[in-house]
Amino acid sequence: MEARLRDIREGIDHGRFPAYVFNDQEIFDLEQEKLFGQAWTFLAHESEIPKPGDYVTRYIGNNNLIVARDEHGEIHANLNMCRHRGNMMCKSEMGNASHFRCSYHGWVYKNSGELIGVPYLAEGYEGKLKRKDWGLVKARIDTYEGLVFGTFNEDASSLEDYLGGFQFYLDLYLKQGPNGSEVHGPPDHWITETDWKIAAENFAGDGYHTPVAHQFGFNLGYFPSSGATHSQGWAASIPGKGHGIGLGHTPGFTPFAGFPDALTAEIKKSLTPDQVEVFSNTRTAVGTVFPNLSFLMQPFSLIPGETGVRFVTMRLYHPIGPGKCEMYSWCLVPKDASDEYKEAAYQAYTLTFAQAGTFEQDDLENWARLTRMAKSSAAKGIEFPYLMGMETERDEDFRGPGHVVKPYVNDSNFRNLWGRWADYLLGEA
Ligand code: FES
Ligand SMILES: [Fe+2]
């Protein structure tokens, strides 16, 4: 396996990547251990658990966790597994509870994870069991602008280092005004026969597929863009970190179109001058935080030809098997926006990138077929070309960080993404 991974790593630098990794048991198992067992994984947005006692259950790899806000307002992520015999503690996906009581023998834990109740403690354990030693297993957590990430890797560097400058781009989605962004309701989630990597790559800036897979948008006038101008814009990635974003640009486009004017003014105040300059030129921003958290912002209108409403979807691709993942998709809205705008943004999101959204359906149809093909015996020996923009130099006039190239249609972000993926699998990240 090591030799195969070395080949893959070398191939990436030459613009090649194998087909079979998108649906393979051995790769899946290795990813669980070497990637999801080591990297930072997105768990929740803080606004999903605003009050003491609020919790959601989420995953790091195949480990289910309770992400809860304790009575002091602090967030904890604990393995959702009773320390007595391993029962699943919390069966709901979200709720509010100060304590969790195991349904098997009745051990009780605070929502922060401390064990506080053990039936027959004195009579049965004869002083041998110290409650403080048997709390729920804690994950490390760290946050950025409302995003809560977790890892079981004690040696992982800080989240700040992990994001490595990608925060500049994330702020577009997260600093939508003075009080930032919040989720608009719980996530949609559904299981799909799609490998998580296909979705992660697409959202790392695949502007190439848009005029074809989402052709309806051009034909009906749903995009403030056209097949002719669609390649314009930038692909930005953070070298060695795996994160990437595509920034689609339409010439003559009104900066921040689709936001109410008052909101645009507030957003501009929350961003740096460099960010304002970069995002003023952005029609669509579609990015992936390595490995499996993505964002997309764009305007959408039900009325062809009109700019409509700018919305944000945040999505997570939780791998549940080779070629299979559970998608989580949220709508993020500016916390300080009017209810009317939030509803309009949620409507635009629902029509496009919720489970039954038009864009989502276009993508899933393709992704599921790609995943199926990747499993075929012929796929074992097939590589894909990742050759776009191999020679393109960094756009030195661009005011954002990372490796930034024009045009937006480019494989540069994907080479960086798969390079990081291979580094993790090789234990060299
Ligand atoms: S398994 Fe939880 S109390 Fe026994
Ligand atoms: Fe798409």
PDB file of C-alpha atoms in Angstrom, residues 66 79-91 97-111 113-137:
ATOM      1  CA  ILE A  66     -22.243  14.676  21.705  1.00  0.00           C
ATOM      2  CA  LEU A  79     -17.663  10.430  22.553  1.00  0.00           C
ATOM      3  CA  ASN A  80     -21.288   9.324  22.683  1.00  0.00           C
ATOM      4  CA  MET A  81     -20.317   6.056  24.358  1.00  0.00           C
ATOM      5  CA  CYS A  82     -20.942   5.045  27.936  1.00  0.00           C
ATOM      6  CA  ARG A  83     -17.735   4.203  29.786  1.00  0.00           C
ATOM      7  CA  HIS A  84     -19.379   1.297  31.594  1.00  0.00           C
ATOM      8  CA  ARG A  85     -20.066  -1.136  28.748  1.00  0.00           C
ATOM      9  CA  GLY A  86     -20.142   1.138  25.724  1.00  0.00           C
ATOM     10  CA  ASN A  87     -23.801   1.829  25.156  1.00  0.00           C
ATOM     11  CA  MET A  88     -24.720   4.766  22.942  1.00  0.00           C
ATOM     12  CA  MET A  89     -25.652   7.476  25.412  1.00  0.00           C
ATOM     13  CA  CYS A  90     -27.711   9.905  23.393  1.00  0.00           C
ATOM     14  CA  LYS A  91     -29.990   8.664  20.654  1.00  0.00           C
ATOM     15  CA  ALA A  97     -30.256  18.284  28.391  1.00  0.00           C
ATOM     16  CA  SER A  98     -28.168  19.049  31.445  1.00  0.00           C
ATOM     17  CA  HIS A  99     -27.364  15.340  31.916  1.00  0.00           C
ATOM     18  CA  PHE A 100     -27.363  12.095  29.965  1.00  0.00           C
ATOM     19  CA  ARG A 101     -28.429   8.872  31.619  1.00  0.00           C
ATOM     20  CA  CYS A 102     -27.390   5.586  30.063  1.00  0.00           C
ATOM     21  CA  SER A 103     -30.365   3.399  29.191  1.00  0.00           C
ATOM     22  CA  TYR A 104     -28.514   0.152  30.080  1.00  0.00           C
ATOM     23  CA  HIS A 105     -27.298   0.294  33.711  1.00  0.00           C
ATOM     24  CA  GLY A 106     -28.078   3.911  34.445  1.00  0.00           C
ATOM     25  CA  TRP A 107     -24.742   5.726  34.670  1.00  0.00           C
ATOM     26  CA  VAL A 108     -25.338   9.487  34.563  1.00  0.00           C
ATOM     27  CA  TYR A 109     -23.017  12.077  32.981  1.00  0.00           C
ATOM     28  CA  LYS A 110     -23.163  15.859  32.977  1.00  0.00           C
ATOM     29  CA  ASN A 111     -23.418  17.360  29.477  1.00  0.00           C
ATOM     30  CA  GLY A 113     -18.910  14.639  30.115  1.00  0.00           C
ATOM     31  CA  GLU A 114     -18.196  14.130  33.849  1.00  0.00           C
ATOM     32  CA  LEU A 115     -19.579  10.960  35.358  1.00  0.00           C
ATOM     33  CA  ILE A 116     -21.720  11.911  38.351  1.00  0.00           C
ATOM     34  CA  GLY A 117     -24.128   9.038  38.934  1.00  0.00           C
ATOM     35  CA  VAL A 118     -23.385   5.316  39.295  1.00  0.00           C
ATOM     36  CA  PRO A 119     -26.103   2.997  40.653  1.00  0.00           C
ATOM     37  CA  TYR A 120     -24.873   0.825  43.565  1.00  0.00           C
ATOM     38  CA  LEU A 121     -21.627   2.786  43.680  1.00  0.00           C
ATOM     39  CA  ALA A 122     -20.978   2.194  47.379  1.00  0.00           C
ATOM     40  CA  GLU A 123     -22.367  -1.337  47.689  1.00  0.00           C
ATOM     41  CA  GLY A 124     -21.108  -2.711  44.405  1.00  0.00           C
ATOM     42  CA  TYR A 125     -17.743  -1.104  43.731  1.00  0.00           C
ATOM     43  CA  GLU A 126     -16.461  -1.095  47.308  1.00  0.00           C
ATOM     44  CA  GLY A 127     -14.604   2.175  46.763  1.00  0.00           C
ATOM     45  CA  LYS A 128     -12.675   0.885  43.735  1.00  0.00           C
ATOM     46  CA  LEU A 129     -14.434   3.018  41.124  1.00  0.00           C
ATOM     47  CA  LYS A 130     -13.582   6.721  41.147  1.00  0.00           C
ATOM     48  CA  ARG A 131     -16.171   8.645  39.153  1.00  0.00           C
ATOM     49  CA  LYS A 132     -13.641  11.260  38.086  1.00  0.00           C
ATOM     50  CA  ASP A 133     -11.703   8.561  36.167  1.00  0.00           C
ATOM     51  CA  TRP A 134     -14.647   7.394  34.081  1.00  0.00           C
ATOM     52  CA  GLY A 135     -16.029  10.459  32.344  1.00  0.00           C
ATOM     53  CA  LEU A 136     -16.944  10.375  28.676  1.00  0.00           C
ATOM     54  CA  VAL A 137     -13.976  10.406  26.298  1.00  0.00           C
TER      55      VAL A 137
END
